[in-house]
Amino acid sequence: MDMKERRDKQLAYVCNESVLKEMENCRKILQRLNFADRSDSETIAAIVKDLLGKSEGAIINPPFFCDYGSHIEAGKNLFVNYNCTIIDVAKVTIGDNCLLAPNVAIYTAGHPIFPDTRNTGLEYGKEVTIGDNVWLGGNVVVCPGVHIGSNVVIGAGSVVTKDIPDWSLAAGNPCRVIRPITEDDRRKLFHEEMIDDEAWEMMADKSDSQGTGNET
């Protein structure tokens, strides 16, 4: 196998010239994205489509950083806030209606622990999967090989080293499930503060016209 094949099979590989060429193509797109007129939303949307390929309605607030872009598979309505990084050596799959707060980092890349082995240049990538309706708070780090379920909230500053199940509120370093998300949370806004009646009616009208997205 060549190095790109080894990389894509999540085996140990070396970042050789052919791998670097793919990364260079991504960097050209990122150059356009990160230096585009921030008020030109149409141009930014077109560049994001070029970067991610398979996506629908994805919004990225520059600056944004990744290795390939083509290894990121995003569902509908992805929102990525400022200064996020996705090291997509392996595939990163993100479901529908996901929010990435500022400074979120998703890492698939890793290196051997033993120094002599690491110094040979060997590295690897392990896939990361994120379900539907997931909100990653500011400065969250997702480590290689992690799977995050659907309808999950990860608190700001968390380091996610292990899988998180569906319908969970999780936080911490290392990140742990704090409690399940239940029907009692439906109208909560901030801690125990509830959504006011006017906003609740607006939300209900929007849900009626577009669907609630709570089927998953």
Short mmCIF file of C-alpha atoms in Angstrom, two decimals:
data_model
loop_
_atom_site.label_atom_id
_atom_site.label_comp_id
_atom_site.label_asym_id
_atom_site.label_seq_id
_atom_site.Cartn_x
_atom_site.Cartn_y
_atom_site.Cartn_z
CA MET A 1 0.00 0.00 0.00
CA ASP A 2 1.11 3.56 -0.60
CA MET A 3 1.05 6.09 2.22
CA LYS A 4 -2.33 7.55 1.29
CA GLU A 5 -3.88 4.09 1.34
CA ARG A 6 -2.29 3.35 4.71
CA ARG A 7 -3.55 6.67 6.08
CA ASP A 8 -7.09 6.03 4.85
CA LYS A 9 -7.09 2.55 6.42
CA GLN A 10 -6.15 4.15 9.78
CA LEU A 11 -2.77 2.39 9.77
CA ALA A 12 0.64 3.82 10.61
CA TYR A 13 1.92 5.96 7.72
CA VAL A 14 4.47 8.65 6.88
CA CYS A 15 3.44 12.05 5.55
CA ASN A 16 5.31 11.86 2.25
CA GLU A 17 5.19 14.02 -0.87
CA SER A 18 1.90 12.59 -2.17
CA VAL A 19 0.19 13.19 1.17
CA LEU A 20 1.58 16.71 1.39
CA LYS A 21 0.23 17.43 -2.10
CA GLU A 22 -3.32 16.76 -0.89
CA MET A 23 -2.75 19.02 2.09
CA GLU A 24 -1.44 21.77 -0.16
CA ASN A 25 -4.65 21.72 -2.17
CA CYS A 26 -6.62 22.17 1.05
CA ARG A 27 -4.40 25.05 2.14
CA LYS A 28 -5.15 26.90 -1.08
CA ILE A 29 -8.86 26.72 -0.32
CA LEU A 30 -8.27 27.77 3.30
CA GLN A 31 -6.26 30.74 2.08
CA ARG A 32 -9.30 31.90 0.14
CA LEU A 33 -11.65 31.23 3.03
CA ASN A 34 -9.60 32.84 5.78
CA PHE A 35 -8.83 35.98 3.79
CA ALA A 36 -12.24 36.47 2.19
CA ASP A 37 -14.33 39.57 2.90
CA ARG A 38 -16.14 38.55 6.10
CA SER A 39 -19.24 40.44 4.98
CA ASP A 40 -19.45 38.49 1.68
CA SER A 41 -21.50 35.55 2.90
CA GLU A 42 -22.19 34.20 -0.59
CA THR A 43 -18.49 33.92 -1.44
CA ILE A 44 -17.71 32.32 1.92
CA ALA A 45 -20.55 29.81 1.44
CA ALA A 46 -19.19 28.86 -1.97
CA ILE A 47 -15.67 28.36 -0.58
CA VAL A 48 -17.05 26.23 2.28
CA LYS A 49 -18.85 24.07 -0.27
CA ASP A 50 -15.61 23.68 -2.19
CA LEU A 51 -13.74 22.78 1.01
CA LEU A 52 -16.18 20.27 2.51
CA GLY A 53 -17.77 18.84 -0.61
CA LYS A 54 -20.68 16.92 0.87
CA SER A 55 -22.55 19.46 2.97
CA GLU A 56 -25.85 21.31 2.88
CA GLY A 57 -26.20 24.74 4.39
CA ALA A 58 -22.86 24.63 6.23
CA ILE A 59 -21.69 27.94 7.72
CA ILE A 60 -18.10 28.53 8.81
CA ASN A 61 -16.97 31.77 10.43
CA PRO A 62 -13.31 32.24 9.46
CA PRO A 63 -10.63 31.65 10.48
CA PHE A 64 -10.93 27.90 10.14
CA PHE A 65 -8.21 25.28 9.85
CA CYS A 66 -8.07 21.66 8.66
CA ASP A 67 -5.67 19.33 6.86
CA TYR A 68 -7.76 18.06 3.96
CA GLY A 69 -11.39 19.21 4.14
CA SER A 70 -12.36 16.31 1.90
CA HIS A 71 -12.17 14.00 4.94
CA ILE A 72 -14.91 16.01 6.69
CA GLU A 73 -18.44 14.78 5.98
CA ALA A 74 -20.96 17.27 7.31
CA GLY A 75 -24.72 16.90 7.46
CA LYS A 76 -27.30 19.65 7.10
CA ASN A 77 -27.00 23.03 8.81
CA LEU A 78 -23.52 22.72 10.31
CA PHE A 79 -22.45 25.92 12.08
CA VAL A 80 -18.75 26.38 12.88
CA ASN A 81 -17.81 29.49 14.84
CA TYR A 82 -14.52 31.39 14.85
CA ASN A 83 -11.10 29.76 15.08
CA CYS A 84 -12.08 26.11 14.94
CA THR A 85 -9.62 23.39 13.91
CA ILE A 86 -10.36 19.95 12.50
CA ILE A 87 -7.27 17.79 11.98
CA ASP A 88 -8.94 15.42 9.54
CA VAL A 89 -6.19 12.87 8.87
CA ALA A 90 -8.95 10.27 9.31
CA LYS A 91 -12.58 10.82 8.44
CA VAL A 92 -14.64 13.19 10.58
CA THR A 93 -18.37 12.63 10.28
CA ILE A 94 -20.70 15.31 11.65
CA GLY A 95 -24.48 14.89 11.64
CA ASP A 96 -27.30 17.35 10.99
CA ASN A 97 -27.86 20.57 12.96
CA CYS A 98 -24.55 20.62 14.80
CA LEU A 99 -22.97 23.67 16.44
CA LEU A 100 -19.23 24.12 17.03
CA ALA A 101 -18.51 27.05 19.33
CA PRO A 102 -15.33 29.18 19.01
CA ASN A 103 -11.98 27.40 19.38
CA VAL A 104 -13.40 23.88 19.13
CA ALA A 105 -10.71 21.41 18.06
CA ILE A 106 -11.38 17.96 16.63
CA TYR A 107 -8.27 15.81 16.33
CA THR A 108 -8.02 12.52 14.46
CA ALA A 109 -4.22 12.48 14.22
CA GLY A 110 -1.85 10.80 16.63
CA HIS A 111 1.77 9.74 17.03
CA PRO A 112 3.51 6.80 18.76
CA ILE A 113 4.15 7.25 22.48
CA PHE A 114 7.72 5.89 22.50
CA PRO A 115 10.11 8.70 21.42
CA ASP A 116 12.38 6.71 19.10
CA THR A 117 9.34 5.30 17.28
CA ARG A 118 7.73 8.73 17.09
CA ASN A 119 10.91 10.28 15.71
CA THR A 120 10.77 8.03 12.64
CA GLY A 121 7.87 10.16 11.38
CA LEU A 122 5.20 7.50 11.77
CA GLU A 123 1.74 8.83 12.54
CA TYR A 124 -1.85 7.65 12.30
CA GLY A 125 -5.44 8.86 12.14
CA LYS A 126 -8.52 7.47 13.90
CA GLU A 127 -12.03 8.46 12.82
CA VAL A 128 -14.24 10.79 14.85
CA THR A 129 -18.01 10.59 14.58
CA ILE A 130 -20.49 13.18 15.87
CA GLY A 131 -24.25 12.54 15.69
CA ASP A 132 -27.17 14.86 14.95
CA ASN A 133 -28.15 17.89 17.04
CA VAL A 134 -24.83 18.15 18.90
CA TRP A 135 -23.50 21.35 20.48
CA LEU A 136 -19.79 21.48 21.31
CA GLY A 137 -19.08 24.41 23.66
CA GLY A 138 -16.17 26.81 23.36
CA ASN A 139 -12.65 25.34 23.56
CA VAL A 140 -13.88 21.74 23.50
CA VAL A 141 -11.25 19.24 22.33
CA VAL A 142 -12.36 15.96 20.75
CA CYS A 143 -9.57 13.35 20.67
CA PRO A 144 -8.89 10.66 18.03
CA GLY A 145 -11.29 7.75 17.77
CA VAL A 146 -14.10 9.35 19.80
CA HIS A 147 -17.76 8.81 18.94
CA ILE A 148 -20.29 11.35 20.22
CA GLY A 149 -23.95 10.37 20.01
CA SER A 150 -26.93 12.44 18.87
CA ASN A 151 -28.66 15.13 20.94
CA VAL A 152 -25.54 15.77 23.04
CA VAL A 153 -24.20 18.96 24.65
CA ILE A 154 -20.50 19.10 25.59
CA GLY A 155 -19.65 21.85 28.09
CA ALA A 156 -17.06 24.51 27.33
CA GLY A 157 -13.44 23.57 27.93
CA SER A 158 -14.04 19.82 27.94
CA VAL A 159 -11.53 17.29 26.61
CA VAL A 160 -13.44 14.37 25.14
CA THR A 161 -11.30 11.23 25.30
CA LYS A 162 -14.04 8.57 25.35
CA ASP A 163 -17.37 7.96 23.62
CA ILE A 164 -20.41 9.96 24.78
CA PRO A 165 -23.89 8.34 24.46
CA ASP A 166 -27.03 9.89 22.95
CA TRP A 167 -29.04 12.45 24.90
CA SER A 168 -26.22 13.39 27.29
CA LEU A 169 -25.00 16.58 28.93
CA ALA A 170 -21.27 16.03 29.42
CA ALA A 171 -18.35 18.16 30.55
CA GLY A 172 -14.94 18.11 32.17
CA ASN A 173 -11.35 17.06 31.58
CA PRO A 174 -11.58 14.22 30.92
CA CYS A 175 -15.16 14.71 29.73
CA ARG A 176 -17.79 12.69 31.59
CA VAL A 177 -21.55 12.43 31.35
CA ILE A 178 -23.14 14.69 33.97
CA ARG A 179 -26.74 13.69 33.38
CA PRO A 180 -29.17 12.75 30.62
CA ILE A 181 -31.00 15.42 28.65
CA THR A 182 -34.73 14.90 29.23
CA GLU A 183 -38.09 16.43 28.43
CA ASP A 184 -37.65 18.62 31.52
CA ASP A 185 -34.93 20.51 29.62
CA ARG A 186 -37.15 21.41 26.67
CA ARG A 187 -37.93 24.96 27.83
CA LYS A 188 -34.73 25.71 29.75
CA LEU A 189 -32.55 28.58 28.54
CA PHE A 190 -29.64 29.18 30.92
CA HIS A 191 -29.23 26.98 33.98
CA GLU A 192 -32.75 26.99 35.52
CA GLU A 193 -33.94 30.10 33.65
CA MET A 194 -36.88 29.31 31.38
CA ILE A 195 -37.56 30.59 27.86
CA ASP A 196 -40.07 33.44 28.07
CA ASP A 197 -43.57 33.09 26.64
CA GLU A 198 -43.01 35.36 23.62
CA ALA A 199 -39.87 33.53 22.51
CA TRP A 200 -41.54 30.18 23.16
CA GLU A 201 -44.44 31.10 20.88
CA MET A 202 -42.03 32.22 18.16
CA MET A 203 -40.16 28.93 18.45
CA ALA A 204 -43.41 26.96 18.30
CA ASP A 205 -44.46 28.75 15.12
CA LYS A 206 -41.08 28.00 13.52
CA SER A 207 -41.23 24.36 14.61
CA ASP A 208 -44.68 23.96 13.12
CA SER A 209 -43.49 25.24 9.76
CA GLN A 210 -40.11 23.44 9.63
CA GLY A 211 -40.42 20.41 11.91
CA THR A 212 -38.97 20.18 15.41
CA GLY A 213 -35.93 18.05 14.70
CA ASN A 214 -36.64 16.02 17.84
CA GLU A 215 -37.35 12.76 16.07
CA THR A 216 -33.81 11.42 16.49
#
